[in-house]
Amino acid sequence: MSNKHNDRSAAPLNVAVTREIFVPHPIQEVFDFVTAENVLPKILTGYGMVPGVAFTSDVSGPWDRPGSHRVVHLTDGSTVNEGLTHYDRPSYFAYRVSDPSFALKHLMTQARGEFWFQPADGGTKVKWTYTFQAKNGLAKLPLLLFVKSQWKGYMDRCLANVIKYFTA
């Protein structure tokens, strides 16, 4: 898939992971489901040490408008702020995560999630990249270990939930 947006994963303090899936449904339907304002508890169900999403609150505007933000409440009682940065239906969606109230606050300053959607024979290819920005050079190694041992599995579980939604 081509990436018309800047690749921020090369910055020295960034830790990035990318996962891809195929969903056997049209691109508009897949995009609309993944980017819906109420979707997080349906697909971000948790994995290992990463809690799921319980609900969101304090949504500042329509969730299809860059600049909108919300508070994401996790199943362990912690929160994180999320802001929409790009919404190019049906091909690209991006958001910024900041101010976690849980342990990651010691390792990261922010994170960026990006989704690319591409029509494919019989459905849609979905590519999700999550890029954490480490707080400093010392935090990068534990953040990298967390991403490899926990976050990658979390992303796989979330994407499996997307496929399950369309194939159930």
PDB file of C-alpha atoms in Angstrom:
ATOM      1  CA  MET A   1       0.000   0.000   0.000  1.00  0.00           C
ATOM      2  CA  SER A   2       1.261   3.414  -0.789  1.00  0.00           C
ATOM      3  CA  ASN A   3       1.706   5.873   2.018  1.00  0.00           C
ATOM      4  CA  LYS A   4       0.904   9.415   0.934  1.00  0.00           C
ATOM      5  CA  HIS A   5       1.349  10.616   4.504  1.00  0.00           C
ATOM      6  CA  ASN A   6       4.705  11.246   6.157  1.00  0.00           C
ATOM      7  CA  ASP A   7       6.497   8.306   7.741  1.00  0.00           C
ATOM      8  CA  ARG A   8       7.218   9.316  11.324  1.00  0.00           C
ATOM      9  CA  SER A   9       8.515   5.904  12.379  1.00  0.00           C
ATOM     10  CA  ALA A  10      12.111   6.823  11.528  1.00  0.00           C
ATOM     11  CA  ALA A  11      12.461   9.427  14.322  1.00  0.00           C
ATOM     12  CA  PRO A  12      15.049   8.338  16.934  1.00  0.00           C
ATOM     13  CA  LEU A  13      12.613   8.052  19.863  1.00  0.00           C
ATOM     14  CA  ASN A  14       9.792   6.397  17.917  1.00  0.00           C
ATOM     15  CA  VAL A  15       8.728   2.786  18.329  1.00  0.00           C
ATOM     16  CA  ALA A  16       6.332   1.642  15.618  1.00  0.00           C
ATOM     17  CA  VAL A  17       4.420  -1.522  14.809  1.00  0.00           C
ATOM     18  CA  THR A  18       2.287  -2.262  11.732  1.00  0.00           C
ATOM     19  CA  ARG A  19      -0.334  -4.965  11.269  1.00  0.00           C
ATOM     20  CA  GLU A  20      -2.397  -5.774   8.170  1.00  0.00           C
ATOM     21  CA  ILE A  21      -5.590  -7.727   7.533  1.00  0.00           C
ATOM     22  CA  PHE A  22      -8.033  -8.495   4.750  1.00  0.00           C
ATOM     23  CA  VAL A  23     -11.739  -7.910   5.445  1.00  0.00           C
ATOM     24  CA  PRO A  24     -14.204  -9.515   3.009  1.00  0.00           C
ATOM     25  CA  HIS A  25     -16.429  -6.426   2.706  1.00  0.00           C
ATOM     26  CA  PRO A  26     -16.459  -3.195   0.646  1.00  0.00           C
ATOM     27  CA  ILE A  27     -14.039  -0.444   1.631  1.00  0.00           C
ATOM     28  CA  GLN A  28     -16.728   2.106   2.632  1.00  0.00           C
ATOM     29  CA  GLU A  29     -18.363  -0.334   5.065  1.00  0.00           C
ATOM     30  CA  VAL A  30     -15.036  -1.332   6.624  1.00  0.00           C
ATOM     31  CA  PHE A  31     -13.843   2.283   6.904  1.00  0.00           C
ATOM     32  CA  ASP A  32     -17.137   3.426   8.434  1.00  0.00           C
ATOM     33  CA  PHE A  33     -17.090   0.630  11.038  1.00  0.00           C
ATOM     34  CA  VAL A  34     -13.440   1.062  12.075  1.00  0.00           C
ATOM     35  CA  THR A  35     -13.717   4.848  12.333  1.00  0.00           C
ATOM     36  CA  ALA A  36     -17.145   5.062  13.996  1.00  0.00           C
ATOM     37  CA  GLU A  37     -17.326   7.138  17.162  1.00  0.00           C
ATOM     38  CA  ASN A  38     -18.780   4.248  19.207  1.00  0.00           C
ATOM     39  CA  VAL A  39     -16.590   1.404  17.901  1.00  0.00           C
ATOM     40  CA  LEU A  40     -13.780   1.288  20.476  1.00  0.00           C
ATOM     41  CA  PRO A  41     -15.435  -1.018  23.080  1.00  0.00           C
ATOM     42  CA  LYS A  42     -16.417  -3.386  20.243  1.00  0.00           C
ATOM     43  CA  ILE A  43     -12.923  -3.940  18.874  1.00  0.00           C
ATOM     44  CA  LEU A  44     -10.395  -2.719  21.476  1.00  0.00           C
ATOM     45  CA  THR A  45     -11.136  -5.548  23.902  1.00  0.00           C
ATOM     46  CA  GLY A  46      -7.733  -5.849  25.556  1.00  0.00           C
ATOM     47  CA  TYR A  47      -4.821  -8.259  25.432  1.00  0.00           C
ATOM     48  CA  GLY A  48      -2.321  -9.350  28.076  1.00  0.00           C
ATOM     49  CA  MET A  49      -1.327  -6.292  30.097  1.00  0.00           C
ATOM     50  CA  VAL A  50      -3.235  -3.909  27.791  1.00  0.00           C
ATOM     51  CA  PRO A  51      -6.761  -3.177  29.076  1.00  0.00           C
ATOM     52  CA  GLY A  52      -9.717  -2.897  26.752  1.00  0.00           C
ATOM     53  CA  VAL A  53     -11.778   0.208  26.146  1.00  0.00           C
ATOM     54  CA  ALA A  54     -14.854   0.566  28.360  1.00  0.00           C
ATOM     55  CA  PHE A  55     -16.293   3.776  26.854  1.00  0.00           C
ATOM     56  CA  THR A  56     -15.448   7.274  25.623  1.00  0.00           C
ATOM     57  CA  SER A  57     -16.579  10.641  26.963  1.00  0.00           C
ATOM     58  CA  ASP A  58     -16.203  14.379  26.421  1.00  0.00           C
ATOM     59  CA  VAL A  59     -16.300  14.157  22.616  1.00  0.00           C
ATOM     60  CA  SER A  60     -15.639  17.686  21.363  1.00  0.00           C
ATOM     61  CA  GLY A  61     -17.182  17.401  17.924  1.00  0.00           C
ATOM     62  CA  PRO A  62     -18.166  15.065  15.095  1.00  0.00           C
ATOM     63  CA  TRP A  63     -15.784  12.114  14.984  1.00  0.00           C
ATOM     64  CA  ASP A  64     -15.298  12.540  11.252  1.00  0.00           C
ATOM     65  CA  ARG A  65     -13.776  16.008  11.700  1.00  0.00           C
ATOM     66  CA  PRO A  66     -10.032  16.461  12.340  1.00  0.00           C
ATOM     67  CA  GLY A  67      -9.504  18.453  15.518  1.00  0.00           C
ATOM     68  CA  SER A  68     -12.186  16.577  17.449  1.00  0.00           C
ATOM     69  CA  HIS A  69     -11.004  14.921  20.627  1.00  0.00           C
ATOM     70  CA  ARG A  70     -12.313  12.658  23.382  1.00  0.00           C
ATOM     71  CA  VAL A  71     -11.362  10.881  26.575  1.00  0.00           C
ATOM     72  CA  VAL A  72     -10.999   7.105  26.262  1.00  0.00           C
ATOM     73  CA  HIS A  73     -11.809   5.188  29.469  1.00  0.00           C
ATOM     74  CA  LEU A  74     -10.138   1.787  29.823  1.00  0.00           C
ATOM     75  CA  THR A  75     -11.456  -1.278  31.646  1.00  0.00           C
ATOM     76  CA  ASP A  76      -8.861  -0.889  34.410  1.00  0.00           C
ATOM     77  CA  GLY A  77     -10.156   2.609  35.268  1.00  0.00           C
ATOM     78  CA  SER A  78      -7.363   4.514  33.529  1.00  0.00           C
ATOM     79  CA  THR A  79      -7.825   7.068  30.748  1.00  0.00           C
ATOM     80  CA  VAL A  80      -6.074   8.464  27.702  1.00  0.00           C
ATOM     81  CA  ASN A  81      -6.840  11.463  25.495  1.00  0.00           C
ATOM     82  CA  GLU A  82      -7.421  10.908  21.789  1.00  0.00           C
ATOM     83  CA  GLY A  83      -7.591  13.488  19.025  1.00  0.00           C
ATOM     84  CA  LEU A  84      -8.542  12.970  15.405  1.00  0.00           C
ATOM     85  CA  THR A  85      -5.848  14.276  13.030  1.00  0.00           C
ATOM     86  CA  HIS A  86      -6.949  12.972   9.586  1.00  0.00           C
ATOM     87  CA  TYR A  87     -10.196  11.652   8.142  1.00  0.00           C
ATOM     88  CA  ASP A  88     -10.038  10.930   4.414  1.00  0.00           C
ATOM     89  CA  ARG A  89     -12.997   8.610   3.765  1.00  0.00           C
ATOM     90  CA  PRO A  90     -12.598   5.833   2.735  1.00  0.00           C
ATOM     91  CA  SER A  91      -8.813   5.573   2.474  1.00  0.00           C
ATOM     92  CA  TYR A  92      -7.054   7.058   5.537  1.00  0.00           C
ATOM     93  CA  PHE A  93      -7.776   7.759   9.202  1.00  0.00           C
ATOM     94  CA  ALA A  94      -5.299   8.965  11.840  1.00  0.00           C
ATOM     95  CA  TYR A  95      -5.382   9.991  15.480  1.00  0.00           C
ATOM     96  CA  ARG A  96      -3.059  11.095  18.265  1.00  0.00           C
ATOM     97  CA  VAL A  97      -3.097   9.616  21.761  1.00  0.00           C
ATOM     98  CA  SER A  98      -1.676  11.508  24.745  1.00  0.00           C
ATOM     99  CA  ASP A  99      -1.783  11.919  28.513  1.00  0.00           C
ATOM    100  CA  PRO A 100      -2.221   8.295  29.586  1.00  0.00           C
ATOM    101  CA  SER A 101      -3.092   7.946  33.272  1.00  0.00           C
ATOM    102  CA  PHE A 102      -1.512   4.458  33.470  1.00  0.00           C
ATOM    103  CA  ALA A 103       2.055   3.090  33.478  1.00  0.00           C
ATOM    104  CA  LEU A 104       2.829   4.072  29.868  1.00  0.00           C
ATOM    105  CA  LYS A 105       2.930   7.703  31.016  1.00  0.00           C
ATOM    106  CA  HIS A 106       6.461   6.967  32.256  1.00  0.00           C
ATOM    107  CA  LEU A 107       7.606   5.676  28.860  1.00  0.00           C
ATOM    108  CA  MET A 108       5.809   7.733  26.203  1.00  0.00           C
ATOM    109  CA  THR A 109       4.931  11.324  25.409  1.00  0.00           C
ATOM    110  CA  GLN A 110       2.357  10.513  22.739  1.00  0.00           C
ATOM    111  CA  ALA A 111       1.380   7.951  20.141  1.00  0.00           C
ATOM    112  CA  ARG A 112      -0.045   8.106  16.651  1.00  0.00           C
ATOM    113  CA  GLY A 113      -2.439   5.605  15.157  1.00  0.00           C
ATOM    114  CA  GLU A 114      -2.896   5.438  11.402  1.00  0.00           C
ATOM    115  CA  PHE A 115      -5.232   3.294   9.312  1.00  0.00           C
ATOM    116  CA  TRP A 116      -5.017   2.841   5.574  1.00  0.00           C
ATOM    117  CA  PHE A 117      -7.860   1.175   3.653  1.00  0.00           C
ATOM    118  CA  GLN A 118      -7.401  -0.149   0.129  1.00  0.00           C
ATOM    119  CA  PRO A 119      -9.902  -1.962  -2.085  1.00  0.00           C
ATOM    120  CA  ALA A 120      -8.854  -5.527  -2.812  1.00  0.00           C
ATOM    121  CA  ASP A 121     -10.377  -8.394  -4.748  1.00  0.00           C
ATOM    122  CA  GLY A 122     -13.431  -9.422  -2.722  1.00  0.00           C
ATOM    123  CA  GLY A 123     -12.962  -6.912   0.071  1.00  0.00           C
ATOM    124  CA  THR A 124     -10.621  -4.434   1.729  1.00  0.00           C
ATOM    125  CA  LYS A 125      -7.000  -4.459   2.861  1.00  0.00           C
ATOM    126  CA  VAL A 126      -6.565  -2.681   6.180  1.00  0.00           C
ATOM    127  CA  LYS A 127      -3.162  -1.524   7.401  1.00  0.00           C
ATOM    128  CA  TRP A 128      -2.787  -0.163  10.962  1.00  0.00           C
ATOM    129  CA  THR A 129       0.406   1.488  12.182  1.00  0.00           C
ATOM    130  CA  TYR A 130       0.826   2.587  15.772  1.00  0.00           C
ATOM    131  CA  THR A 131       3.841   4.768  16.547  1.00  0.00           C
ATOM    132  CA  PHE A 132       4.782   5.525  20.141  1.00  0.00           C
ATOM    133  CA  GLN A 133       7.116   8.410  20.942  1.00  0.00           C
ATOM    134  CA  ALA A 134       9.389   7.449  23.826  1.00  0.00           C
ATOM    135  CA  LYS A 135       9.791   9.984  26.607  1.00  0.00           C
ATOM    136  CA  ASN A 136      13.576   9.820  26.274  1.00  0.00           C
ATOM    137  CA  GLY A 137      16.395   7.509  25.217  1.00  0.00           C
ATOM    138  CA  LEU A 138      16.236   5.509  28.460  1.00  0.00           C
ATOM    139  CA  ALA A 139      12.514   4.878  28.030  1.00  0.00           C
ATOM    140  CA  LYS A 140      12.859   3.622  24.461  1.00  0.00           C
ATOM    141  CA  LEU A 141      14.073   0.088  25.309  1.00  0.00           C
ATOM    142  CA  PRO A 142      11.321  -0.778  27.825  1.00  0.00           C
ATOM    143  CA  LEU A 143       8.784   0.810  25.448  1.00  0.00           C
ATOM    144  CA  LEU A 144      10.117  -1.339  22.598  1.00  0.00           C
ATOM    145  CA  LEU A 145       9.841  -4.464  24.773  1.00  0.00           C
ATOM    146  CA  PHE A 146       6.259  -3.541  25.713  1.00  0.00           C
ATOM    147  CA  VAL A 147       5.319  -2.978  22.066  1.00  0.00           C
ATOM    148  CA  LYS A 148       6.827  -6.300  20.952  1.00  0.00           C
ATOM    149  CA  SER A 149       5.433  -8.373  23.846  1.00  0.00           C
ATOM    150  CA  GLN A 150       2.024  -6.725  24.420  1.00  0.00           C
ATOM    151  CA  TRP A 151       0.969  -4.061  21.930  1.00  0.00           C
ATOM    152  CA  LYS A 152       1.522  -6.188  18.817  1.00  0.00           C
ATOM    153  CA  GLY A 153      -0.789  -8.875  20.265  1.00  0.00           C
ATOM    154  CA  TYR A 154      -3.280  -6.184  21.244  1.00  0.00           C
ATOM    155  CA  MET A 155      -3.379  -4.882  17.679  1.00  0.00           C
ATOM    156  CA  ASP A 156      -3.783  -8.430  16.325  1.00  0.00           C
ATOM    157  CA  ARG A 157      -6.703  -9.050  18.723  1.00  0.00           C
ATOM    158  CA  CYS A 158      -8.352  -5.771  17.744  1.00  0.00           C
ATOM    159  CA  LEU A 159      -8.039  -6.479  14.023  1.00  0.00           C
ATOM    160  CA  ALA A 160      -9.370 -10.008  14.556  1.00  0.00           C
ATOM    161  CA  ASN A 161     -12.405  -8.372  16.195  1.00  0.00           C
ATOM    162  CA  VAL A 162     -12.927  -6.282  13.044  1.00  0.00           C
ATOM    163  CA  ILE A 163     -12.880  -9.410  10.877  1.00  0.00           C
ATOM    164  CA  LYS A 164     -15.196 -11.188  13.342  1.00  0.00           C
ATOM    165  CA  TYR A 165     -17.702  -8.333  13.127  1.00  0.00           C
ATOM    166  CA  PHE A 166     -17.928  -8.694   9.343  1.00  0.00           C
ATOM    167  CA  THR A 167     -17.907 -12.500   9.229  1.00  0.00           C
ATOM    168  CA  ALA A 168     -20.094 -13.416  12.229  1.00  0.00           C
TER     169      ALA A 168
END
